Short mmCIF file of C-alpha atoms in Angstrom, two decimals:
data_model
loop_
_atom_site.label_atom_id
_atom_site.label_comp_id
_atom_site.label_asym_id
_atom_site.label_seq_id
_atom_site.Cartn_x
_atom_site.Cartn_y
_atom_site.Cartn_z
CA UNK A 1 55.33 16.11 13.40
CA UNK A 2 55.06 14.64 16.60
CA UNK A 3 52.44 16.53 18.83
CA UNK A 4 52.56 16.47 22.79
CA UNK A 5 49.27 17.25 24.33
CA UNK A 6 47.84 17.37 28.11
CA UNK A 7 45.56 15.23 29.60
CA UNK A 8 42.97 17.61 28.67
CA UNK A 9 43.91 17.94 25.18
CA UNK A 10 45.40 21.15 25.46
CA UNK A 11 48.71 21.42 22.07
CA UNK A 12 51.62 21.80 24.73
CA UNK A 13 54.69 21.05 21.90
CA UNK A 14 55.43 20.18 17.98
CA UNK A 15 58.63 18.71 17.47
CA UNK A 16 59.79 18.25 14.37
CA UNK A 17 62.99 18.67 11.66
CA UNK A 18 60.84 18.86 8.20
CA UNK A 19 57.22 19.85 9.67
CA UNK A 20 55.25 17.37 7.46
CA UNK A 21 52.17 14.68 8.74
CA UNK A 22 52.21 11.73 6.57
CA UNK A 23 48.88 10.49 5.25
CA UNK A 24 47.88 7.21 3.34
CA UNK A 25 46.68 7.50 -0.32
CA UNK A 26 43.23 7.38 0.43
CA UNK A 27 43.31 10.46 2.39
CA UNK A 28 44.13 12.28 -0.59
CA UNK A 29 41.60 13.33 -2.85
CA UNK A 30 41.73 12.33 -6.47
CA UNK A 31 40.83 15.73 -7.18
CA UNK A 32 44.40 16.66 -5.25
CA UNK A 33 46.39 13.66 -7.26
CA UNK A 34 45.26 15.06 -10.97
CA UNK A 35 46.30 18.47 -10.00
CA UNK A 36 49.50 18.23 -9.10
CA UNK A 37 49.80 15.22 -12.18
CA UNK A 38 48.69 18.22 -14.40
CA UNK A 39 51.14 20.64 -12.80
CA UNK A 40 54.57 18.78 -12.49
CA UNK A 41 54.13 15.50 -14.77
CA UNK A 42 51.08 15.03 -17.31
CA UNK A 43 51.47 11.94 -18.42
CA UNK A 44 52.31 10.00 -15.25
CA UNK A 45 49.91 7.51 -16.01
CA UNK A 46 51.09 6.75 -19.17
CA UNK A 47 55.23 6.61 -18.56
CA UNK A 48 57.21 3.88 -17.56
CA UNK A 49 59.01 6.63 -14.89
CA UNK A 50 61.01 8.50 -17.56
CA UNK A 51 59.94 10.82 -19.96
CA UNK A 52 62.16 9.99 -23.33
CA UNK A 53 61.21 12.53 -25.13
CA UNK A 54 62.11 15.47 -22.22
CA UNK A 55 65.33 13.51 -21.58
CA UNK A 56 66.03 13.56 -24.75
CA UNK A 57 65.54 17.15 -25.16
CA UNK A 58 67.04 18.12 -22.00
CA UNK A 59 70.72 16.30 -22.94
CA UNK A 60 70.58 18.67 -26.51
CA UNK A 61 69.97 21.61 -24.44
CA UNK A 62 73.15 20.56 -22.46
CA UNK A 63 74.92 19.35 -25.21
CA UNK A 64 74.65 22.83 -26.74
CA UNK A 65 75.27 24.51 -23.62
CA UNK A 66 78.20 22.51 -22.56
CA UNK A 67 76.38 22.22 -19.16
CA UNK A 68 74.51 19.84 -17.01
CA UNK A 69 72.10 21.95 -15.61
CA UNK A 70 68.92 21.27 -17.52
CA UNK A 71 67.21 17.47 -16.65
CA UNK A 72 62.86 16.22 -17.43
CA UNK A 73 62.20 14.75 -14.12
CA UNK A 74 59.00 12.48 -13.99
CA UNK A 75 57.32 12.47 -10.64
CA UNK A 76 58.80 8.73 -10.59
CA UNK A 77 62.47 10.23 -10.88
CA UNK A 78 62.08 13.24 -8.36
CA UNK A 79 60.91 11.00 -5.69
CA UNK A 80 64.34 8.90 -6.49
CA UNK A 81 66.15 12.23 -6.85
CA UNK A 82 64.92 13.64 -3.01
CA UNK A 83 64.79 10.45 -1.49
CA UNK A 84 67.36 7.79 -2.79
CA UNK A 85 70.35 10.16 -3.96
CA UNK A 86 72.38 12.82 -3.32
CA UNK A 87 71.87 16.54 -5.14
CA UNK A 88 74.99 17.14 -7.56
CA UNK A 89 74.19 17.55 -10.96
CA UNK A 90 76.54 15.00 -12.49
CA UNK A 91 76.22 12.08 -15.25
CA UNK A 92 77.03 8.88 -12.73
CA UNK A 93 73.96 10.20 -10.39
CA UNK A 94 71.47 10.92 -13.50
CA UNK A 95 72.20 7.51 -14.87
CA UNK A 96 71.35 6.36 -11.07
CA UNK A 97 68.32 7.81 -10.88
CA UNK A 98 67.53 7.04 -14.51
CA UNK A 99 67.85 3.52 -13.26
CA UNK A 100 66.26 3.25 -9.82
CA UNK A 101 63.09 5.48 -11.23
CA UNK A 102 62.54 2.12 -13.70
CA UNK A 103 63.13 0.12 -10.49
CA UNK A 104 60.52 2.43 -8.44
CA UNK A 105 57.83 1.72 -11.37
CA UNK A 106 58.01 -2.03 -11.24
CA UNK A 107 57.63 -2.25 -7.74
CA UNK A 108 55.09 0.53 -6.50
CA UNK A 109 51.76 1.32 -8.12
CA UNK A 110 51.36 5.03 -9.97
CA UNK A 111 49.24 5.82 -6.72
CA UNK A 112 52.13 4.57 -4.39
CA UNK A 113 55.19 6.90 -6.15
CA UNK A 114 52.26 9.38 -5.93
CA UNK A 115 51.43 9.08 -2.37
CA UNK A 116 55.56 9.03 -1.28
CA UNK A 117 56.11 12.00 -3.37
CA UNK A 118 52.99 14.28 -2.12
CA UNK A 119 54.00 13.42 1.54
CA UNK A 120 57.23 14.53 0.83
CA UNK A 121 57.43 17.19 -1.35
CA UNK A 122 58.39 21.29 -0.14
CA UNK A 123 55.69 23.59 -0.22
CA UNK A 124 57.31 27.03 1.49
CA UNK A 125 57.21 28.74 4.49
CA UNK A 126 59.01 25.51 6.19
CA UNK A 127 55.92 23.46 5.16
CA UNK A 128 56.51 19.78 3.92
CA UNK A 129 54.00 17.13 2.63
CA UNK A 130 50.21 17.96 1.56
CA UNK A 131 48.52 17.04 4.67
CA UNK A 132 50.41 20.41 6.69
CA UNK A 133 50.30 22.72 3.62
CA UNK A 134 46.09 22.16 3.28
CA UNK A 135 46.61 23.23 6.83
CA UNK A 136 49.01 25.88 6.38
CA UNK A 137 47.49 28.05 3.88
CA UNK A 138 43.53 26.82 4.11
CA UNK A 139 43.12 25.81 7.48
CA UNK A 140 41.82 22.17 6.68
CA UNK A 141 42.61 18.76 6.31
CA UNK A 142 43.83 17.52 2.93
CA UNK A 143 41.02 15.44 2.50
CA UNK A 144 38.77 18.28 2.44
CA UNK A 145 40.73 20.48 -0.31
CA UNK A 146 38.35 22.24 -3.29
CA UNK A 147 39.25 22.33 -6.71
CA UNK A 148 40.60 25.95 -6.26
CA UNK A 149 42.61 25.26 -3.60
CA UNK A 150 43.97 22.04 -4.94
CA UNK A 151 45.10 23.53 -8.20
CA UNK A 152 46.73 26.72 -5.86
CA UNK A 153 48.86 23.62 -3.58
CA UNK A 154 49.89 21.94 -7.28
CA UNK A 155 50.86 24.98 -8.40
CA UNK A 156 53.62 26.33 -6.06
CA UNK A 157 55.31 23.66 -5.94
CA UNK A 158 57.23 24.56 -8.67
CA UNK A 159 58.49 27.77 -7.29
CA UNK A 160 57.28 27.54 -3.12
CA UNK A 161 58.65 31.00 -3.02
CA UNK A 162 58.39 32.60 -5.76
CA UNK A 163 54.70 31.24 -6.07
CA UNK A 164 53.57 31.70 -2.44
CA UNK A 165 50.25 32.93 -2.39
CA UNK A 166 50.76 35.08 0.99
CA UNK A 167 53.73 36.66 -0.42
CA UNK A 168 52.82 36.71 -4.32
CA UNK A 169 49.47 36.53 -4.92
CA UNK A 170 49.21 37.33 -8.82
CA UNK A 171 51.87 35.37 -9.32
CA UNK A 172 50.57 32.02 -7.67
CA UNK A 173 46.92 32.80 -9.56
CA UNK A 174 48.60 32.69 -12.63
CA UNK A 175 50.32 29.60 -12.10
CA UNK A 176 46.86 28.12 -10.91
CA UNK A 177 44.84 29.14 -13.84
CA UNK A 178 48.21 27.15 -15.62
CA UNK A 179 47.11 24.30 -13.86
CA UNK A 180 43.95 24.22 -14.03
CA UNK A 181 44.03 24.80 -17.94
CA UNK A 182 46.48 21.40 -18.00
CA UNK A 183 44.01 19.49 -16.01
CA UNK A 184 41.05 20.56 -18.36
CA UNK A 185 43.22 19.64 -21.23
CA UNK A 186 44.14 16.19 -19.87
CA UNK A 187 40.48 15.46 -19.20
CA UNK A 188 40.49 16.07 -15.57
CA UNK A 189 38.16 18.23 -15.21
CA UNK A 190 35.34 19.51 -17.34
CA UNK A 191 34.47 23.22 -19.06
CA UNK A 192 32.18 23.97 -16.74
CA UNK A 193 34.48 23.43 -13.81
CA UNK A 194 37.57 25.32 -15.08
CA UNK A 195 35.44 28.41 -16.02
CA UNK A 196 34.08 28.69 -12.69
CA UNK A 197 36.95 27.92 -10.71
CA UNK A 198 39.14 30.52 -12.70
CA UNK A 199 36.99 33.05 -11.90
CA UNK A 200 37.27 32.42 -8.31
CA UNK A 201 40.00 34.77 -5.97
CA UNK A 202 42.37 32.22 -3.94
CA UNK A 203 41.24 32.50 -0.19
CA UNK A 204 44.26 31.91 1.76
CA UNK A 205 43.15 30.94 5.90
CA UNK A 206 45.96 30.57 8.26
CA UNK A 207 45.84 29.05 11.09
CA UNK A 208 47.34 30.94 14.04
CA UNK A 209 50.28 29.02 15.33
CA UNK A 210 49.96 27.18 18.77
CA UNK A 211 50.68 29.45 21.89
CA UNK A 212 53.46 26.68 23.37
CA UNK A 213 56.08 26.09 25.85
CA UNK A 214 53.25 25.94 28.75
CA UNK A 215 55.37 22.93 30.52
CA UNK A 216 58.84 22.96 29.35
CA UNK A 217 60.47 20.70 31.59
CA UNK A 218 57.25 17.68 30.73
CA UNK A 219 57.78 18.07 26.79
CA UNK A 220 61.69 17.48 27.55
CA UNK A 221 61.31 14.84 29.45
CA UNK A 222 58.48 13.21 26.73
CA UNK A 223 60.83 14.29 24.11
CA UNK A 224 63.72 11.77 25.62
#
């Protein structure tokens, strides 16, 4: 997002095509990096970028199908998959991505892929990257995310509609308490945290758009 202000500070424009703010790794909080591990890819520390054993049970589910519709994406491979190739579904482009996630993991760290695919990733309501959904839903930078919330952010990503705390509440608690079970399980978190956080309601706090379009004719000619 590009932001055009006033000499007094005053938000006069956002332009944008994906409305995302891209923040370095240690803006993140580790807290923020195991839950969405937990959520989409539990043993990213451990792979190489693939997951054998889901590949391997993804091509008998298509096998028996007669399909290509089911795939085990690590983190590694779904940064390849949005960033490096095209969508279609077909063998030439899985054996592509199969390739360039190996690639990815010899040249970036873990905390690299992580950092590329957090900034990037969709969250709903035309909300890309971690930094502008912490400020979408809570209303805070994503350096200053809470266990609760952290878990809630891991856990839509799966489903950014369908999971959308404003629009399906029940839904996107369930999925968090899901998350927040895999991170006790991996050792992320302790008892103690898990049973408290559980028990907590997710607080969503919106911001209230920007009023804009105060100098039309300046943001234009900034915008050129």
């Amino acid at each position: 997002v590009t932001r055009i202000y006033d000499r007094n500070g005053k938000l006069l424009a956002e332009l944008f095509d994906e409305k995302r703010t891209v923040v370095p790794t240690d803006a993140i909080p580790q807290t923020m990096r195991y839950a969405i591990i937990a959520a989409e890819d539990a043993q990213f520390y451990e792979h190489k970028g693939l997951d054998y054993i889901g590949v391997l049970r993804a091509a008998y589910t298509n096998i028996q199908r007669g399909t290509f519709s089911h795939g085990a994406s690590t983190l590694t491979q779904q940064v390849v998959k949005n960033l490096l190739l095209t969508p279609e579904k077909e063998v030439k482009r899985k054996v592509q991505e199969v390739l360039l996630a190996r690639q990815l993991e010899e040249t970036l760290s873990k905390d690299e892929i992580l950092t590329i695919y957090l900034n990037h990733v969709y969250f709903g309501h035309r909300v890309y990257g971690i930094e502008e959904a912490s400020r979408f839903y809570f209303d805070k930078h994503v350096g200053e995310l809470d266990l609760n919330e952290a878990a809630t952010l891991a856990g839509l990503v799966q489903s950014p509609e369908r999971l959308s705390p404003i629009k399906h509440l029940d839904a996107a608690t369930d999925r968090r308490n899901y998350v927040l079970g895999q991170m006790l399980d991996k050792g992320f978190i302790n008892e103690a945290a898990f049973v408290e956080t559980k028990a907590k309601a997710i607080s969503i706090r919106r911001r209230d758009p920007p009023s804009l379009g105060a100098a039309p004719h300046f943001v234009e000619q900034v915008r050129k």
